Coordinates of C-alpha atoms and ligand atoms in Angstrom, one line a residue:
X10 CA 0.0 0.0 0.0
X11 CA 1.3 3.5 -0.9
X12 CA 1.9 5.7 2.1
X13 CA -0.7 8.2 1.1
X14 CA -3.3 5.4 0.9
X15 CA -2.9 4.4 4.5
X16 CA -5.8 5.4 6.9
X17 CA -3.4 7.4 9.0
X18 CA -2.2 9.5 6.1
X19 CA -5.7 10.0 4.8
X20 CA -6.9 11.1 8.2
X21 CA -4.0 13.6 8.3
X22 CA -4.9 14.9 4.8
X23 CA -8.5 15.5 5.8
X24 CA -7.4 17.2 9.0
X25 CA -4.8 19.3 7.1
X26 CA -7.6 20.7 4.9
X27 CA -9.3 22.0 8.0
X28 CA -6.1 23.3 9.5
X29 CA -4.6 25.1 6.5
X30 CA -7.0 28.1 6.6
X31 CA -6.4 28.7 10.3
X32 CA -4.1 31.4 11.4
X33 CA -1.7 31.2 14.3
X34 CA -3.5 34.3 15.6
X35 CA -6.6 32.2 16.0
X36 CA -4.9 29.2 17.4
X37 CA -3.2 31.3 20.1
X38 CA -6.4 33.3 20.8
X39 CA -8.3 30.0 21.3
X40 CA -5.9 28.5 23.7
X41 CA -4.2 30.6 26.4
X42 CA -2.2 27.6 27.5
X43 CA -0.9 27.0 24.0
X44 CA 2.8 27.6 25.0
X45 CA 2.6 25.1 27.9
X46 CA 0.8 22.5 25.7
X47 CA 3.1 22.7 22.8
X48 CA 6.5 23.0 24.4
X49 CA 8.9 20.3 25.9
X50 CA 11.5 20.6 28.5
X51 CA 14.3 18.1 28.7
X52 CA 17.7 18.1 30.3
X53 CA 18.1 21.8 30.1
X54 CA 16.7 22.1 26.6
X55 CA 13.4 23.9 25.8
X56 CA 11.6 23.1 22.6
X57 CA 8.8 25.6 21.9
X58 CA 6.7 24.4 19.0
X59 CA 3.6 26.4 19.9
X60 CA 4.1 28.6 16.8
X61 CA 3.7 25.6 14.5
X62 CA 0.4 25.5 12.7
X63 CA -1.1 22.6 14.5
X64 CA -3.5 21.6 17.3
X65 CA -3.8 18.7 19.7
X66 CA -5.6 16.6 17.0
X67 CA -2.7 17.2 14.6
X68 CA -0.3 15.8 17.1
X69 CA -2.6 12.8 17.9
X70 CA -2.8 11.9 14.2
X71 CA 0.9 12.4 13.6
X72 CA 1.7 10.1 16.5
X73 CA -0.7 7.6 15.0
X74 CA 1.3 7.7 11.8
X75 CA 4.5 7.0 13.7
X76 CA 2.9 4.1 15.5
X77 CA 1.7 2.7 12.2
X78 CA 5.2 3.0 10.7
X79 CA 6.4 0.9 13.7
X80 CA 8.9 3.5 14.8
X81 CA 9.5 1.7 18.0
X82 CA 10.3 -1.5 16.1
X83 CA 12.7 0.3 13.8
X84 CA 14.5 1.9 16.8
X85 CA 15.0 -1.6 18.3
X86 CA 16.3 -2.8 15.0
X87 CA 18.9 0.0 14.8
X88 CA 19.9 -0.6 18.5
X89 CA 20.2 -4.4 17.9
X90 CA 22.6 -3.8 15.0
X91 CA 20.3 -5.2 12.3
X92 CA 21.2 -4.4 8.7
X93 CA 18.7 -1.5 8.3
X94 CA 20.8 0.1 5.6
X95 CA 19.7 -2.6 3.3
X96 CA 21.0 -1.2 0.0
X97 CA 24.6 -1.1 1.3
X98 CA 24.1 -4.2 3.5
X99 CA 25.1 -2.4 6.6
X100 CA 24.0 -1.9 10.2
X101 CA 23.7 1.6 11.5
X102 CA 25.5 1.9 14.8
X103 CA 26.8 5.4 15.3
X104 CA 25.3 5.4 18.7
X105 CA 27.8 2.7 19.7
X106 CA 30.6 5.2 19.2
X107 CA 29.4 7.4 22.1
X108 CA 28.0 4.6 24.3
X109 CA 30.6 5.2 27.0
X110 CA 31.1 2.1 29.1
X111 CA 28.7 0.2 26.9
X112 CA 30.8 0.8 23.7
X113 CA 32.3 -2.2 22.0
X114 CA 35.9 -3.0 22.6
X115 CA 37.0 -2.0 19.1
X116 CA 35.5 1.5 19.7
X117 CA 37.2 1.8 23.0
X118 CA 40.5 0.9 21.5
X119 CA 40.3 3.6 18.9
X120 CA 39.1 6.2 21.4
X121 CA 42.0 5.4 23.6
X122 CA 44.4 5.9 20.8
X123 CA 42.8 9.1 19.8
X124 CA 43.1 10.4 23.4
X125 CA 46.8 9.4 23.6
X126 CA 47.4 11.1 20.3
X127 CA 45.7 14.3 21.4
X128 CA 47.7 14.3 24.6
X129 CA 51.0 13.8 22.7
X130 CA 50.2 16.7 20.4
X131 CA 49.0 19.0 23.2
X132 CA 51.9 18.2 25.5
X133 CA 54.4 18.7 22.7
X134 CA 55.7 15.2 22.9
X135 CA 54.8 14.6 19.3
X136 CA 56.9 16.9 17.1
X137 CA 57.5 17.6 13.5
X138 CA 60.5 16.5 11.4
X139 CA 62.7 19.4 12.6
X140 CA 61.9 18.7 16.3
X141 CA 59.6 21.7 16.6
X142 CA 56.1 21.5 18.3
X143 CA 53.0 21.1 16.2
X144 CA 51.2 24.4 15.9
X145 CA 48.7 23.7 13.1
X146 CA 46.5 20.8 12.2
X147 CA 44.8 20.5 8.8
X148 CA 41.9 18.2 8.4
X149 CA 41.6 17.1 4.8
X150 CA 38.2 15.6 4.1
X151 CA 34.8 16.4 2.6
X152 CA 31.1 15.8 3.3
X153 CA 30.8 13.8 6.5
X154 CA 34.6 13.8 6.9
X155 CA 34.6 17.6 7.1
X156 CA 31.3 19.2 8.0
X157 CA 30.9 17.7 11.5
X158 CA 34.3 18.4 12.9
X159 CA 34.5 21.8 11.1
X160 CA 31.2 22.9 12.4
X161 CA 31.8 21.7 16.0
X162 CA 35.3 23.2 16.1
X163 CA 33.8 26.6 15.3
X164 CA 30.9 26.0 17.6
X165 CA 33.2 25.3 20.5
X166 CA 35.7 28.0 19.9
X167 CA 35.2 29.2 23.5
X168 CA 36.6 25.8 24.6
X169 CA 39.6 25.9 22.3
X170 CA 43.0 24.5 23.3
X171 CA 45.7 27.2 23.4
X172 CA 48.6 27.2 21.0
X173 CA 47.1 24.9 18.4
X174 CA 45.2 26.1 15.3
X175 CA 42.9 23.6 13.5
X176 CA 42.1 24.2 9.8
X177 CA 39.8 22.4 7.4
X178 CA 40.3 21.8 3.7
X179 CA 37.6 20.2 1.6
X180 CA 37.2 21.6 -1.9
X181 CA 39.2 20.2 -4.8
X182 CA 39.5 23.8 -5.9
X183 CA 43.1 24.7 -5.3
X184 CA 41.9 28.0 -4.0
X185 CA 41.0 26.1 -0.8
X186 CA 44.3 24.6 0.1
X187 CA 46.8 26.9 -1.7
X188 CA 46.2 30.1 0.5
X189 CA 46.3 27.9 3.6
X190 CA 49.6 26.2 2.8
X191 CA 51.1 29.6 1.9
X192 CA 50.7 30.8 5.5
X193 CA 51.6 27.5 7.3
X194 CA 55.0 26.2 8.3
X195 CA 55.6 22.6 7.1
X196 CA 57.9 21.9 10.1
X197 CA 55.0 22.5 12.5
X198 CA 52.0 21.3 10.5
X199 CA 50.1 18.0 11.0
X200 CA 47.7 16.7 8.3
X201 CA 44.8 14.5 9.0
X202 CA 43.5 12.8 5.9
X203 CA 39.9 11.9 6.7
X204 CA 38.0 9.7 4.4
X205 CA 35.8 6.7 5.2
X206 CA 36.3 5.1 1.8
X207 CA 39.7 6.6 1.0
X208 CA 38.6 6.9 -2.6
X209 CA 37.1 10.4 -2.5
X210 CA 38.9 12.3 -5.2
X211 CA 38.8 15.7 -3.7
X212 CA 40.4 14.4 -0.5
X213 CA 43.1 12.4 -2.3
X214 CA 44.0 15.2 -4.6
X215 CA 44.3 17.6 -1.6
X216 CA 46.2 15.1 0.4
X217 CA 48.7 14.5 -2.4
X218 CA 49.2 18.3 -2.7
X219 CA 49.8 18.5 1.0
X220 CA 52.3 15.6 0.9
X221 CA 54.2 17.2 -2.0
X222 CA 54.4 20.5 -0.1
X223 CA 55.7 18.8 3.0
X224 CA 58.3 16.8 1.0
X225 CA 59.5 19.8 -0.8
X226 CA 60.3 21.4 2.5
X227 CA 61.6 18.4 4.4
X228 CA 63.5 16.9 1.5
X229 CA 63.1 13.3 2.8
X230 CA 60.3 10.8 2.5
X231 CA 60.7 9.7 6.2
X232 CA 59.3 13.1 7.3
X233 CA 55.8 12.1 6.0
X234 CA 55.2 9.6 8.9
X235 CA 55.5 12.3 11.5
X236 CA 53.2 14.7 9.7
X237 CA 50.4 12.6 8.3
X238 CA 47.7 10.6 10.0
X239 CA 44.7 9.0 8.3
X240 CA 41.2 8.3 9.4
X241 CA 39.4 5.6 7.4
X242 CA 37.5 2.4 7.3
X243 CA 39.8 1.1 4.6
X244 CA 43.2 0.2 6.0
X245 CA 44.4 -1.3 2.7
X246 CA 44.0 2.0 0.9
X247 CA 45.6 4.1 3.6
X248 CA 48.6 1.8 3.4
X249 CA 48.7 2.2 -0.4
X250 CA 48.7 5.9 0.1
X251 CA 51.8 5.6 2.3
X252 CA 50.3 6.1 5.8
X253 CA 51.6 3.4 8.1
X254 CA 49.1 1.5 10.3
X255 CA 50.3 3.2 13.5
X256 CA 49.2 6.5 12.0
X257 CA 45.8 5.3 11.0
X258 CA 42.7 5.7 13.1
X259 CA 40.0 3.2 12.1
X260 CA 36.3 3.5 11.9
X261 CA 33.8 1.1 10.5
X262 CA 31.5 0.6 7.6
X263 CA 28.6 0.7 10.1
X264 CA 29.2 4.4 10.7
X265 CA 27.6 6.5 8.0
X266 CA 29.8 9.5 6.9
X267 CA 27.3 12.1 8.0
X268 CA 26.9 10.4 11.4
X269 CA 30.7 10.0 12.0
X270 CA 31.6 13.0 14.1
X271 CA 31.7 10.6 17.2
X272 CA 34.2 8.3 15.6
X273 CA 37.9 8.9 14.7
X274 CA 36.5 11.5 12.3
X275 CA 36.2 13.7 15.4
X276 CA 40.0 13.7 15.9
X277 CA 40.5 17.2 14.5
X278 CA 37.8 18.4 16.9
X279 CA 39.3 16.6 19.8
X280 CA 42.7 18.2 19.0
X281 CA 41.0 21.6 18.8
X282 CA 39.0 21.3 22.1
X283 CA 40.9 18.7 24.1
X284 CA 39.9 15.2 25.1
X285 CA 37.9 16.2 28.2
X286 CA 35.6 18.4 26.0
X287 CA 35.3 15.7 23.3
X288 CA 34.2 13.2 26.0
X289 CA 31.5 15.7 27.2
X290 CA 30.3 16.1 23.6
X291 CA 29.8 12.3 23.5
X292 CA 28.1 12.4 26.9
X293 CA 25.6 15.0 25.7
X294 CA 24.8 12.8 22.6
X295 CA 24.5 9.8 24.8
X296 CA 22.0 11.6 27.0
X297 CA 20.0 12.4 23.9
X298 CA 20.2 8.7 22.8
X299 CA 18.8 7.7 26.1
X300 CA 16.0 10.2 25.9
X301 CA 15.1 9.1 22.4
X302 CA 14.9 5.5 23.4
X303 CA 13.2 6.0 26.8
X304 CA 10.9 9.1 26.6
X305 CA 7.3 8.5 25.7
X306 CA 6.3 9.6 22.2
X307 CA 4.5 12.7 23.3
X308 CA 7.6 14.0 25.2
X309 CA 10.2 12.8 22.7
X310 CA 12.2 15.6 21.3
X311 CA 13.6 14.0 18.1
X312 CA 10.2 12.5 17.2
X313 CA 8.5 15.8 17.8
X314 CA 10.9 17.6 15.4
X315 CA 10.4 14.8 12.8
X316 CA 6.6 15.0 13.0
X317 CA 6.7 18.8 12.6
X318 CA 8.9 18.5 9.6
X319 CA 6.7 15.9 8.0
X320 CA 3.6 17.9 8.7
X321 CA 5.0 21.1 7.2
X322 CA 6.5 19.3 4.2
X323 CA 3.7 17.0 3.2
X324 CA 0.6 18.7 4.6
X325 CA 1.3 22.4 4.6
X326 CA 3.2 22.4 1.3
X327 CA 6.6 23.7 2.5
X328 CA 9.4 22.7 0.2
X329 CA 12.2 24.2 2.3
X330 CA 13.1 24.5 6.0
X331 CA 15.3 27.3 7.4
X332 CA 17.7 26.5 10.2
X333 CA 18.4 29.8 12.0
X334 CA 20.9 29.5 14.8
X335 CA 21.0 32.8 16.8
X336 CA 24.6 32.1 17.5
X337 CA 27.6 33.0 15.4
X338 CA 29.4 30.0 16.8
X339 CA 26.8 27.8 15.2
X340 CA 27.1 29.5 11.8
X341 CA 28.1 26.2 10.1
X342 CA 25.2 24.3 11.6
X343 CA 22.9 24.8 8.6
X344 CA 25.6 23.4 6.3
X345 CA 26.1 20.4 8.6
X346 CA 22.3 19.8 8.8
X347 CA 22.0 20.1 5.0
X348 CA 24.1 17.0 4.6
X349 CA 22.5 15.2 7.6
X350 CA 19.0 15.8 6.4
X351 CA 19.2 16.0 2.6
X352 CA 21.7 13.3 2.0
X353 CA 19.8 11.0 4.3
X354 CA 16.2 11.7 3.3
X355 CA 16.4 13.2 -0.2
X356 CA 15.0 9.9 -1.6
X357 CA 12.3 9.1 -4.1
X358 CA 11.9 5.4 -3.6
X359 CA 10.9 3.5 -0.5
X360 CA 12.4 0.4 1.2
X361 CA 10.6 -1.7 -1.4
X362 CA 12.1 0.2 -4.3
X363 CA 8.7 1.8 -5.1
X364 CA 7.9 5.5 -5.4
X365 CA 7.4 7.1 -2.0
X366 CA 4.6 9.2 -3.6
X367 CA 5.1 12.2 -1.3
X368 CA 7.8 14.9 -0.9
X369 CA 10.6 13.7 1.4
X370 CA 13.3 15.9 2.8
X371 CA 12.7 19.6 2.5
X372 CA 15.5 21.8 1.2
X373 CA 17.5 22.7 4.3
X374 CA 19.2 26.0 4.4
X375 CA 19.9 28.8 6.7
X376 CA 22.2 31.3 8.2
X377 CA 23.2 32.6 11.6
X378 CA 20.9 35.3 13.1
X379 CA 21.0 38.2 13.0
X380 CA 22.8 38.2 9.7
X381 CA 20.0 36.5 7.8
X382 CA 17.5 39.2 8.9
X383 CA 19.4 41.7 6.8
X384 CA 19.3 39.5 3.7
X385 CA 16.6 36.9 3.1
X386 CA 14.1 37.3 5.9
X387 CA 12.1 39.7 3.7
X388 CA 10.9 36.7 1.8
X389 CA 9.9 35.0 5.0
X390 CA 7.8 38.0 5.9
X391 CA 6.2 38.9 2.6
X392 CA 7.2 36.4 -0.1
X393 CA 4.0 34.4 0.2
X394 CA 5.6 31.0 0.6
X395 CA 5.4 28.6 3.6
X396 CA 8.9 28.5 5.1
X397 CA 9.1 26.7 8.4
X398 CA 11.9 28.1 10.6
X399 CA 13.9 26.4 13.3
X400 CA 15.3 29.1 15.6
X401 CA 18.1 27.9 17.9
X402 CA 19.2 30.2 20.7
X403 CA 21.4 30.1 23.8
X404 CA 20.3 31.4 27.2
X405 CA 23.9 32.2 28.0
X406 CA 26.4 33.7 25.6
X407 CA 29.6 31.8 24.9
X408 CA 31.4 35.1 24.3
X409 CA 29.7 37.5 26.8
X410 CA 30.1 41.2 26.0
X411 CA 28.0 43.9 27.4
X412 CA 24.9 44.6 25.3
X413 CA 25.3 41.8 22.8
X414 CA 23.5 38.8 24.0
X415 CA 20.3 40.5 25.1
X416 CA 20.0 42.1 21.7
X417 CA 20.7 38.8 19.9
X418 CA 17.9 37.0 21.9
X419 CA 15.5 39.9 21.5
X420 CA 15.9 39.7 17.7
X421 CA 15.4 35.9 17.8
X422 CA 12.1 36.3 19.7
X423 CA 11.0 39.3 17.6
X424 CA 11.4 37.3 14.4
X425 CA 9.5 34.3 15.5
X426 CA 6.7 36.5 16.8
X427 CA 6.6 38.7 13.7
X428 CA 6.6 35.6 11.4
X429 CA 3.8 34.0 13.4
X430 CA 1.5 36.9 13.9
X431 CA 2.3 39.4 11.2
X432 CA 0.6 42.7 10.9
X433 CA -2.8 43.4 9.4
X434 CA -3.8 46.4 7.3
X435 CA -5.8 47.8 10.2
X436 CA -2.9 47.5 12.6
X437 CA -0.6 49.2 10.0
X438 CA -3.1 52.1 9.7
X439 CA -3.5 52.3 13.5
X440 CA 0.3 52.6 13.7
X441 CA 0.1 55.7 11.4
X442 CA 1.1 54.1 8.1
X443 CA -0.3 56.3 5.3
X444 CA -3.0 54.7 3.2
X445 CA -0.9 54.3 0.0
X446 CA 1.8 52.4 1.9
X447 CA -0.6 50.1 3.8
X448 CA -0.4 47.2 1.3
X449 CA 3.4 47.2 1.6
X450 CA 3.3 47.2 5.4
X451 CA 1.0 44.2 5.7
X452 CA 2.7 41.1 7.1
X453 CA 0.6 38.0 6.5
X454 CA 2.3 36.1 9.3
X455 CA 1.3 32.4 9.9
X456 CA 4.9 31.2 9.2
X457 CA 5.4 28.1 11.3
X458 CA 8.4 28.1 13.6
X459 CA 10.1 26.2 16.4
X460 CA 12.4 27.7 18.9
X461 CA 15.0 25.5 20.6
X462 CA 16.6 27.1 23.6
X463 CA 19.9 25.6 24.8
X464 CA 21.3 26.6 28.2
X465 CA 24.6 27.5 26.7
X466 CA 26.8 26.3 23.9
X467 CA 29.0 23.7 25.7
X468 CA 30.4 20.4 24.4
X469 CA 27.5 18.6 26.3
X470 CA 24.7 20.7 24.8
X471 CA 26.2 20.5 21.3
X472 CA 26.3 16.7 21.7
X473 CA 22.6 16.8 22.7
X474 CA 21.7 19.1 19.8
X475 CA 23.5 17.0 17.1
X476 CA 22.1 13.7 18.4
X477 CA 18.6 15.3 18.5
X478 CA 18.9 16.1 14.7
X479 CA 20.4 12.6 14.0
X480 CA 17.4 11.0 15.6
X481 CA 15.0 13.3 13.9
X482 CA 16.4 12.2 10.6
X483 CA 16.0 8.6 11.6
X484 CA 12.4 9.1 12.5
X485 CA 11.6 10.8 9.2
X486 CA 13.2 7.9 7.3
X487 CA 10.9 5.5 9.2
X488 CA 7.9 7.7 8.6
X489 CA 8.5 7.9 4.9
X490 CA 9.6 4.2 4.8
X491 CA 12.9 5.1 3.1
X492 CA 16.5 4.2 3.8
X493 CA 18.1 7.2 5.4
X494 CA 21.6 5.7 5.4
X495 CA 22.6 5.3 1.7
X496 CA 23.4 8.1 -0.8
X497 CA 23.3 6.6 -4.3
X498 CA 22.2 9.9 -5.7
X499 CA 25.7 11.3 -5.5
X500 CA 27.2 8.5 -7.6
X501 CA 26.2 9.5 -11.2
X502 CA 27.9 12.9 -10.9
X503 CA 31.1 11.3 -9.6
X504 CA 31.2 8.8 -12.5
X505 CA 30.7 11.5 -15.1
X506 CA 33.3 13.7 -13.5
X507 CA 35.8 10.8 -13.7
X508 CA 35.0 10.4 -17.5
X509 CA 35.2 14.2 -18.1
X510 CA 38.5 14.8 -16.2
X511 CA 40.8 13.6 -19.0
X512 CA 38.7 15.7 -21.5
X513 CA 39.1 19.0 -19.8
X514 CA 41.3 21.1 -22.1
X515 CA 42.3 18.2 -24.2
X516 CA 41.4 16.6 -27.6
X517 CA 39.9 13.4 -26.3
X518 CA 36.7 11.9 -27.7
X519 CA 33.7 13.7 -26.2
X520 CA 31.2 12.2 -28.6
X521 CA 29.5 10.2 -25.8
X522 CA 28.4 13.4 -24.2
X523 CA 25.4 15.6 -24.9
X524 CA 25.6 18.7 -27.1
X525 CA 25.7 21.1 -24.2
X526 CA 28.6 19.3 -22.4
X527 CA 30.5 19.0 -25.8
X528 CA 30.0 22.7 -26.3
X529 CA 31.4 23.6 -22.9
X530 CA 34.4 21.2 -23.4
X531 CA 35.1 22.9 -26.7
X532 CA 34.9 26.3 -25.1
X533 CA 37.3 25.2 -22.4
X534 CA 39.8 24.0 -25.0
X535 CA 39.9 27.5 -26.5
X536 CA 41.1 29.2 -23.3
Ligands
F6P609 O1 29.8 11.6 -2.0 C1 29.1 11.7 -0.8 C2 29.9 11.1 0.3 O2 30.0 9.7 0.1 C3 29.3 11.4 1.7 O3 28.3 10.5 2.0 C4 30.5 11.3 2.5 O4 30.3 11.9 3.8 C5 31.5 12.0 1.7 O5 31.2 11.6 0.4 C6 33.0 11.8 2.0 O6 33.2 10.4 1.8 P1 34.6 9.8 2.4 O7 34.6 10.0 3.9 O8 34.5 8.3 2.0 O9 35.7 10.5 1.7

């Protein structure tokens, strides 16, 4: 049976027809306790979803959909290590990486090596080929081997280790690595080549460039061992690349790239913030895992986020979702969530290989507040499209300065209120707007939003936050009956790029390609 033909989906569709015309103004007017009814408190987090366009019946029906999808059964399958990533024949066990005492021995072994490695760099015991201390670390990776540690390193800047700068290189464009190398000292730079598969071209090309740069300065091959470590699940390929086993930190095929921050992929982050903070990040995620598995559905934060996303996407017609951290430190969170949500759930076929029949992941995008207010929020307020917003704010500033944080929080609250309630023509007139300008000063409102309040941006709360979104993604996959853990959609472009690489600027045979691609190849040859 198609998802949309299920009685639960049909009931939601009928209910949505009645909800769509209702304005958040009406919903708030009808229920003075709306904030209390539609907000959840858990372990220092506050999730206010009262400004979503729903009522109690909406939630009841959405929870019915989750039960019909056997969400609890799928959670148990994931926990038990069943092969739920069926197209890649893999289990999904990223939670095991942060399970603390419950983690498998192989995980402990790698975490212990990571800790020892961090301590050897921080203490200055590990040195470069000239005997100098390591001052800079460069993580070379892309996608899941970049976005998580890069985002978290920036997010936790207030917890940074002294005297060590951590940099991230991802793009195959030489403009990424060249300016960085130009300002680094090869004698004091350590490279981390992070790639689960160790086949990703961008990463291998950047790693070769870094290696050549180091060799040019050191003048001897033996210097490489002290300056390069690898993180991968393919120890054969890391050896072929010339990185010895003692310099490789392993992770496993059962860790999806976009869920891998908790694995050795977090090494650059651990170097940036120190082992104690990395452990706290894991603890925060572990607390969220426990909540996800133990809290009842109606109090379950990840499930609630998932249900809201599905409701907005499939029943209120939203094709995008904006992630708006009111925290400059979380500026890279939207980019991280783009991969987490869109690579996981941007799928058109279900677990049976049949069309899903409804829209899956919305387009995730966003920007740190208040910056976004001065660029694209105009469209939120008056562009006429449904754009659900996730506001994320911190009670306490991570970089407290007089006058800053209060203003930041006020803007966050102001935006969610303005987007929800808008301004009518009468209100504009009453505020003294001249008649001819009234149409321009009408704000329709009724934009759905959620506000997530964190106590502060700490390793622990960041761990909670990231695990919250991971589990949201999992729930959505179950609700849509799709496999959230493969990413076949990225393959075709990679194959074509491999075929096109030898043709760029050369006379090779391009006849297999379409007229547009042939035209572009010809134009490139004329440079
Ligand atoms: O091409 C997509 C992808 O496979 C992502 O899923 C992954 O995070 C990224 O590339 C990097 O892959 P790897 O860690 O194997 O280099």
